[in-house]
Amino acid sequence: MRRQCQGDAATESTESDVTRIAVFGAGGPTGRQLVQQALAAGHEVTAVTRRPPGFAPQAGLTVTGVDATDADAVEEVVAGHEAVLSALGVAPGRGPVSLYSAAAGNIVAGMAAHGVKRLIVVSSSVLDPGWRPSGAFFFNNVLDPYVNRVIARSAHEDMRRMEALIRETTLDWTFARPSGLFDHPAATRYELAENSADGVFTARADLAASMLRELTEGAYVHRAMGVVTTDVRPSVPRLIWREATRKR
Ligand SMILES: NC(=O)c1ccc[n+]([C@@H]2O[C@H](COP(=O)([O-])OP(=O)(O)OC[C@H]3O[C@@H](n4cnc5c(N)ncnc54)[C@H](OP(=O)(O)O)[C@@H]3O)[C@@H](O)[C@H]2O)c1
């Protein structure tokens, strides 16, 4: 079932919704959106990052320096939270990838050790074998076969390991599956659908908004939630250039 959502609505939470959240990948562009939108919604947020100095002090925000491949540090940081959100990622195309599954293994072990049940993790529309956006000839025939199936292949293989590992747990998990990510200053309108949504692009602000909406609503527990942006589109040449050149 498809569902249209307005980004701003995700920031409207009641006092009873307020949650202590640990955000992994907090220093990345989606992670930063997650942290800011969660704080704006009144949640208490622990930003888990390898680069703590990149965060200015803010009410409700704790910043912790942790490498997600360090099992002991991950277990320690997960303790005391009610939910874990992850936007961890690596630059594709640089050899074998293991971060997604290694970090997921550490996070689920830490959650199990401390009785934390709710987990929302970013993966990708590409993990739905049936994802083929309608009306996107250039994307389906040129960009997707090369960018997603060749350059990012190793990353997607490890995301599959991550999803398989999380499915085996007794946690209340949700996979947030965006399409091609782009930067937009604020959440707009986006569409949600089970497994993957019909579209080529997802604004990081909308991905973050959809994850916070899911945290409150729980509509996709034990399911994958596709999310695509419906009202704005990026410039494709600018997007390719930015993704290829940005520092991580
Ligand atoms: N680009 C796309 O078109 C696309 C499409 C679909 C899905 N996705 C997925 O969407 C997610 C978010 O992507 P994004 O482009 O916003 O972010 P990103 O550039 O992939 O960065 C994610 C963050 O992960 C953190 N990280 C990496 N290795 C780590 C480690 N060992 N320990 C701790 N943190 C680590 C880093 O944050 P710190 O600096 O805080 O350590 C990094 O900034 C990723 O999972 C990506 O694969 C991307």
PDB file of N, CA, C and O in Angstrom, residues 14-52:
ATOM      1  N   THR A  14       4.083  14.231  20.517  1.00  0.00           N
ATOM      2  CA  THR A  14       3.523  14.606  21.804  1.00  0.00           C
ATOM      3  C   THR A  14       4.530  14.230  22.885  1.00  0.00           C
ATOM      4  O   THR A  14       5.509  13.527  22.614  1.00  0.00           O
ATOM      5  N   GLU A  15       4.248  14.662  24.101  1.00  0.00           N
ATOM      6  CA  GLU A  15       5.191  14.379  25.182  1.00  0.00           C
ATOM      7  C   GLU A  15       5.405  12.882  25.360  1.00  0.00           C
ATOM      8  O   GLU A  15       6.505  12.413  25.609  1.00  0.00           O
ATOM      9  N   SER A  16       4.317  12.105  25.165  1.00  0.00           N
ATOM     10  CA  SER A  16       4.434  10.659  25.364  1.00  0.00           C
ATOM     11  C   SER A  16       5.269   9.991  24.276  1.00  0.00           C
ATOM     12  O   SER A  16       5.717   8.872  24.430  1.00  0.00           O
ATOM     13  N   ASP A  17       5.464  10.690  23.136  1.00  0.00           N
ATOM     14  CA  ASP A  17       6.285  10.120  22.065  1.00  0.00           C
ATOM     15  C   ASP A  17       7.770  10.318  22.319  1.00  0.00           C
ATOM     16  O   ASP A  17       8.597   9.717  21.637  1.00  0.00           O
ATOM     17  N   VAL A  18       8.122  11.203  23.225  1.00  0.00           N
ATOM     18  CA  VAL A  18       9.524  11.586  23.368  1.00  0.00           C
ATOM     19  C   VAL A  18      10.354  10.389  23.788  1.00  0.00           C
ATOM     20  O   VAL A  18      10.023   9.651  24.699  1.00  0.00           O
ATOM     21  N   THR A  19      11.429  10.198  23.064  1.00  0.00           N
ATOM     22  CA  THR A  19      12.192   8.968  23.171  1.00  0.00           C
ATOM     23  C   THR A  19      13.668   9.291  23.286  1.00  0.00           C
ATOM     24  O   THR A  19      14.131  10.267  22.710  1.00  0.00           O
ATOM     25  N   ARG A  20      14.395   8.440  24.005  1.00  0.00           N
ATOM     26  CA  ARG A  20      15.857   8.539  24.038  1.00  0.00           C
ATOM     27  C   ARG A  20      16.405   7.715  22.875  1.00  0.00           C
ATOM     28  O   ARG A  20      16.285   6.483  22.865  1.00  0.00           O
ATOM     29  N   ILE A  21      16.980   8.404  21.905  1.00  0.00           N
ATOM     30  CA  ILE A  21      17.393   7.755  20.660  1.00  0.00           C
ATOM     31  C   ILE A  21      18.910   7.810  20.515  1.00  0.00           C
ATOM     32  O   ILE A  21      19.512   8.868  20.712  1.00  0.00           O
ATOM     33  N   ALA A  22      19.506   6.695  20.095  1.00  0.00           N
ATOM     34  CA  ALA A  22      20.913   6.705  19.669  1.00  0.00           C
ATOM     35  C   ALA A  22      20.923   6.703  18.144  1.00  0.00           C
ATOM     36  O   ALA A  22      20.277   5.864  17.518  1.00  0.00           O
ATOM     37  N   VAL A  23      21.637   7.669  17.544  1.00  0.00           N
ATOM     38  CA  VAL A  23      21.727   7.770  16.083  1.00  0.00           C
ATOM     39  C   VAL A  23      23.147   7.412  15.652  1.00  0.00           C
ATOM     40  O   VAL A  23      24.099   8.146  15.963  1.00  0.00           O
ATOM     41  N   PHE A  24      23.291   6.289  14.939  1.00  0.00           N
ATOM     42  CA  PHE A  24      24.590   5.912  14.366  1.00  0.00           C
ATOM     43  C   PHE A  24      24.737   6.553  12.981  1.00  0.00           C
ATOM     44  O   PHE A  24      23.753   6.714  12.266  1.00  0.00           O
ATOM     45  N   GLY A  25      25.984   6.874  12.633  1.00  0.00           N
ATOM     46  CA  GLY A  25      26.210   7.580  11.365  1.00  0.00           C
ATOM     47  C   GLY A  25      25.789   9.026  11.472  1.00  0.00           C
ATOM     48  O   GLY A  25      25.466   9.670  10.475  1.00  0.00           O
ATOM     49  N   ALA A  26      25.822   9.546  12.708  1.00  0.00           N
ATOM     50  CA  ALA A  26      25.273  10.886  12.969  1.00  0.00           C
ATOM     51  C   ALA A  26      26.010  11.989  12.223  1.00  0.00           C
ATOM     52  O   ALA A  26      25.440  13.046  11.961  1.00  0.00           O
ATOM     53  N   GLY A  27      27.279  11.762  11.892  1.00  0.00           N
ATOM     54  CA  GLY A  27      28.040  12.807  11.206  1.00  0.00           C
ATOM     55  C   GLY A  27      27.841  12.820   9.708  1.00  0.00           C
ATOM     56  O   GLY A  27      28.292  13.744   9.026  1.00  0.00           O
ATOM     57  N   GLY A  28      27.159  11.832   9.158  1.00  0.00           N
ATOM     58  CA  GLY A  28      26.875  11.800   7.725  1.00  0.00           C
ATOM     59  C   GLY A  28      25.701  12.708   7.384  1.00  0.00           C
ATOM     60  O   GLY A  28      25.013  13.197   8.275  1.00  0.00           O
ATOM     61  N   PRO A  29      25.447  12.941   6.105  1.00  0.00           N
ATOM     62  CA  PRO A  29      24.399  13.899   5.740  1.00  0.00           C
ATOM     63  C   PRO A  29      22.994  13.461   6.136  1.00  0.00           C
ATOM     64  O   PRO A  29      22.175  14.301   6.524  1.00  0.00           O
ATOM     65  N   THR A  30      22.696  12.166   6.088  1.00  0.00           N
ATOM     66  CA  THR A  30      21.382  11.719   6.585  1.00  0.00           C
ATOM     67  C   THR A  30      21.368  11.737   8.103  1.00  0.00           C
ATOM     68  O   THR A  30      20.382  12.168   8.724  1.00  0.00           O
ATOM     69  N   GLY A  31      22.467  11.313   8.711  1.00  0.00           N
ATOM     70  CA  GLY A  31      22.543  11.301  10.169  1.00  0.00           C
ATOM     71  C   GLY A  31      22.340  12.686  10.761  1.00  0.00           C
ATOM     72  O   GLY A  31      21.669  12.857  11.780  1.00  0.00           O
ATOM     73  N   ARG A  32      22.905  13.687  10.109  1.00  0.00           N
ATOM     74  CA  ARG A  32      22.743  15.059  10.619  1.00  0.00           C
ATOM     75  C   ARG A  32      21.278  15.499  10.537  1.00  0.00           C
ATOM     76  O   ARG A  32      20.759  16.173  11.437  1.00  0.00           O
ATOM     77  N   GLN A  33      20.600  15.127   9.462  1.00  0.00           N
ATOM     78  CA  GLN A  33      19.170  15.422   9.353  1.00  0.00           C
ATOM     79  C   GLN A  33      18.392  14.709  10.463  1.00  0.00           C
ATOM     80  O   GLN A  33      17.491  15.289  11.074  1.00  0.00           O
ATOM     81  N   LEU A  34      18.757  13.455  10.696  1.00  0.00           N
ATOM     82  CA  LEU A  34      18.064  12.693  11.745  1.00  0.00           C
ATOM     83  C   LEU A  34      18.232  13.365  13.100  1.00  0.00           C
ATOM     84  O   LEU A  34      17.265  13.535  13.849  1.00  0.00           O
ATOM     85  N   VAL A  35      19.469  13.751  13.404  1.00  0.00           N
ATOM     86  CA  VAL A  35      19.744  14.375  14.710  1.00  0.00           C
ATOM     87  C   VAL A  35      18.940  15.676  14.848  1.00  0.00           C
ATOM     88  O   VAL A  35      18.258  15.898  15.862  1.00  0.00           O
ATOM     89  N   GLN A  36      19.003  16.532  13.836  1.00  0.00           N
ATOM     90  CA  GLN A  36      18.325  17.833  13.943  1.00  0.00           C
ATOM     91  C   GLN A  36      16.806  17.689  13.996  1.00  0.00           C
ATOM     92  O   GLN A  36      16.134  18.348  14.790  1.00  0.00           O
ATOM     93  N   GLN A  37      16.261  16.824  13.167  1.00  0.00           N
ATOM     94  CA  GLN A  37      14.801  16.644  13.175  1.00  0.00           C
ATOM     95  C   GLN A  37      14.337  15.984  14.485  1.00  0.00           C
ATOM     96  O   GLN A  37      13.269  16.317  15.008  1.00  0.00           O
ATOM     97  N   ALA A  38      15.138  15.049  14.989  1.00  0.00           N
ATOM     98  CA  ALA A  38      14.750  14.398  16.252  1.00  0.00           C
ATOM     99  C   ALA A  38      14.784  15.387  17.412  1.00  0.00           C
ATOM    100  O   ALA A  38      13.883  15.400  18.264  1.00  0.00           O
ATOM    101  N   LEU A  39      15.804  16.239  17.438  1.00  0.00           N
ATOM    102  CA  LEU A  39      15.858  17.270  18.491  1.00  0.00           C
ATOM    103  C   LEU A  39      14.680  18.225  18.360  1.00  0.00           C
ATOM    104  O   LEU A  39      14.050  18.600  19.356  1.00  0.00           O
ATOM    105  N   ALA A  40      14.376  18.612  17.115  1.00  0.00           N
ATOM    106  CA  ALA A  40      13.254  19.531  16.891  1.00  0.00           C
ATOM    107  C   ALA A  40      11.936  18.915  17.352  1.00  0.00           C
ATOM    108  O   ALA A  40      11.009  19.622  17.764  1.00  0.00           O
ATOM    109  N   ALA A  41      11.854  17.575  17.269  1.00  0.00           N
ATOM    110  CA  ALA A  41      10.624  16.895  17.705  1.00  0.00           C
ATOM    111  C   ALA A  41      10.598  16.679  19.213  1.00  0.00           C
ATOM    112  O   ALA A  41       9.640  16.132  19.750  1.00  0.00           O
ATOM    113  N   GLY A  42      11.680  17.064  19.896  1.00  0.00           N
ATOM    114  CA  GLY A  42      11.710  16.976  21.353  1.00  0.00           C
ATOM    115  C   GLY A  42      12.317  15.699  21.897  1.00  0.00           C
ATOM    116  O   GLY A  42      12.285  15.459  23.100  1.00  0.00           O
ATOM    117  N   HIS A  43      12.872  14.859  21.005  1.00  0.00           N
ATOM    118  CA  HIS A  43      13.518  13.635  21.492  1.00  0.00           C
ATOM    119  C   HIS A  43      14.857  13.962  22.152  1.00  0.00           C
ATOM    120  O   HIS A  43      15.466  14.995  21.872  1.00  0.00           O
ATOM    121  N   GLU A  44      15.312  13.059  22.994  1.00  0.00           N
ATOM    122  CA  GLU A  44      16.673  13.146  23.535  1.00  0.00           C
ATOM    123  C   GLU A  44      17.561  12.298  22.637  1.00  0.00           C
ATOM    124  O   GLU A  44      17.247  11.128  22.396  1.00  0.00           O
ATOM    125  N   VAL A  45      18.637  12.894  22.145  1.00  0.00           N
ATOM    126  CA  VAL A  45      19.419  12.244  21.096  1.00  0.00           C
ATOM    127  C   VAL A  45      20.873  12.057  21.509  1.00  0.00           C
ATOM    128  O   VAL A  45      21.513  12.989  21.979  1.00  0.00           O
ATOM    129  N   THR A  46      21.371  10.821  21.304  1.00  0.00           N
ATOM    130  CA  THR A  46      22.817  10.591  21.382  1.00  0.00           C
ATOM    131  C   THR A  46      23.330  10.441  19.962  1.00  0.00           C
ATOM    132  O   THR A  46      22.935   9.514  19.244  1.00  0.00           O
ATOM    133  N   ALA A  47      24.165  11.373  19.532  1.00  0.00           N
ATOM    134  CA  ALA A  47      24.785  11.300  18.213  1.00  0.00           C
ATOM    135  C   ALA A  47      26.028  10.428  18.340  1.00  0.00           C
ATOM    136  O   ALA A  47      26.956  10.762  19.065  1.00  0.00           O
ATOM    137  N   VAL A  48      26.015   9.289  17.634  1.00  0.00           N
ATOM    138  CA  VAL A  48      27.151   8.373  17.676  1.00  0.00           C
ATOM    139  C   VAL A  48      27.964   8.607  16.400  1.00  0.00           C
ATOM    140  O   VAL A  48      27.461   8.425  15.291  1.00  0.00           O
ATOM    141  N   THR A  49      29.210   9.035  16.585  1.00  0.00           N
ATOM    142  CA  THR A  49      30.004   9.499  15.455  1.00  0.00           C
ATOM    143  C   THR A  49      31.474   9.227  15.711  1.00  0.00           C
ATOM    144  O   THR A  49      31.898   9.114  16.870  1.00  0.00           O
ATOM    145  N   ARG A  50      32.249   9.139  14.637  1.00  0.00           N
ATOM    146  CA  ARG A  50      33.704   9.056  14.821  1.00  0.00           C
ATOM    147  C   ARG A  50      34.307  10.442  14.947  1.00  0.00           C
ATOM    148  O   ARG A  50      35.486  10.583  15.207  1.00  0.00           O
ATOM    149  N   ARG A  51      33.490  11.476  14.709  1.00  0.00           N
ATOM    150  CA  ARG A  51      34.035  12.849  14.717  1.00  0.00           C
ATOM    151  C   ARG A  51      33.202  13.766  15.620  1.00  0.00           C
ATOM    152  O   ARG A  51      32.509  14.668  15.137  1.00  0.00           O
ATOM    153  N   PRO A  52      33.303  13.571  16.949  1.00  0.00           N
ATOM    154  CA  PRO A  52      32.490  14.381  17.872  1.00  0.00           C
ATOM    155  C   PRO A  52      32.701  15.885  17.748  1.00  0.00           C
ATOM    156  O   PRO A  52      31.733  16.642  17.927  1.00  0.00           O
TER     157      PRO A  52
END
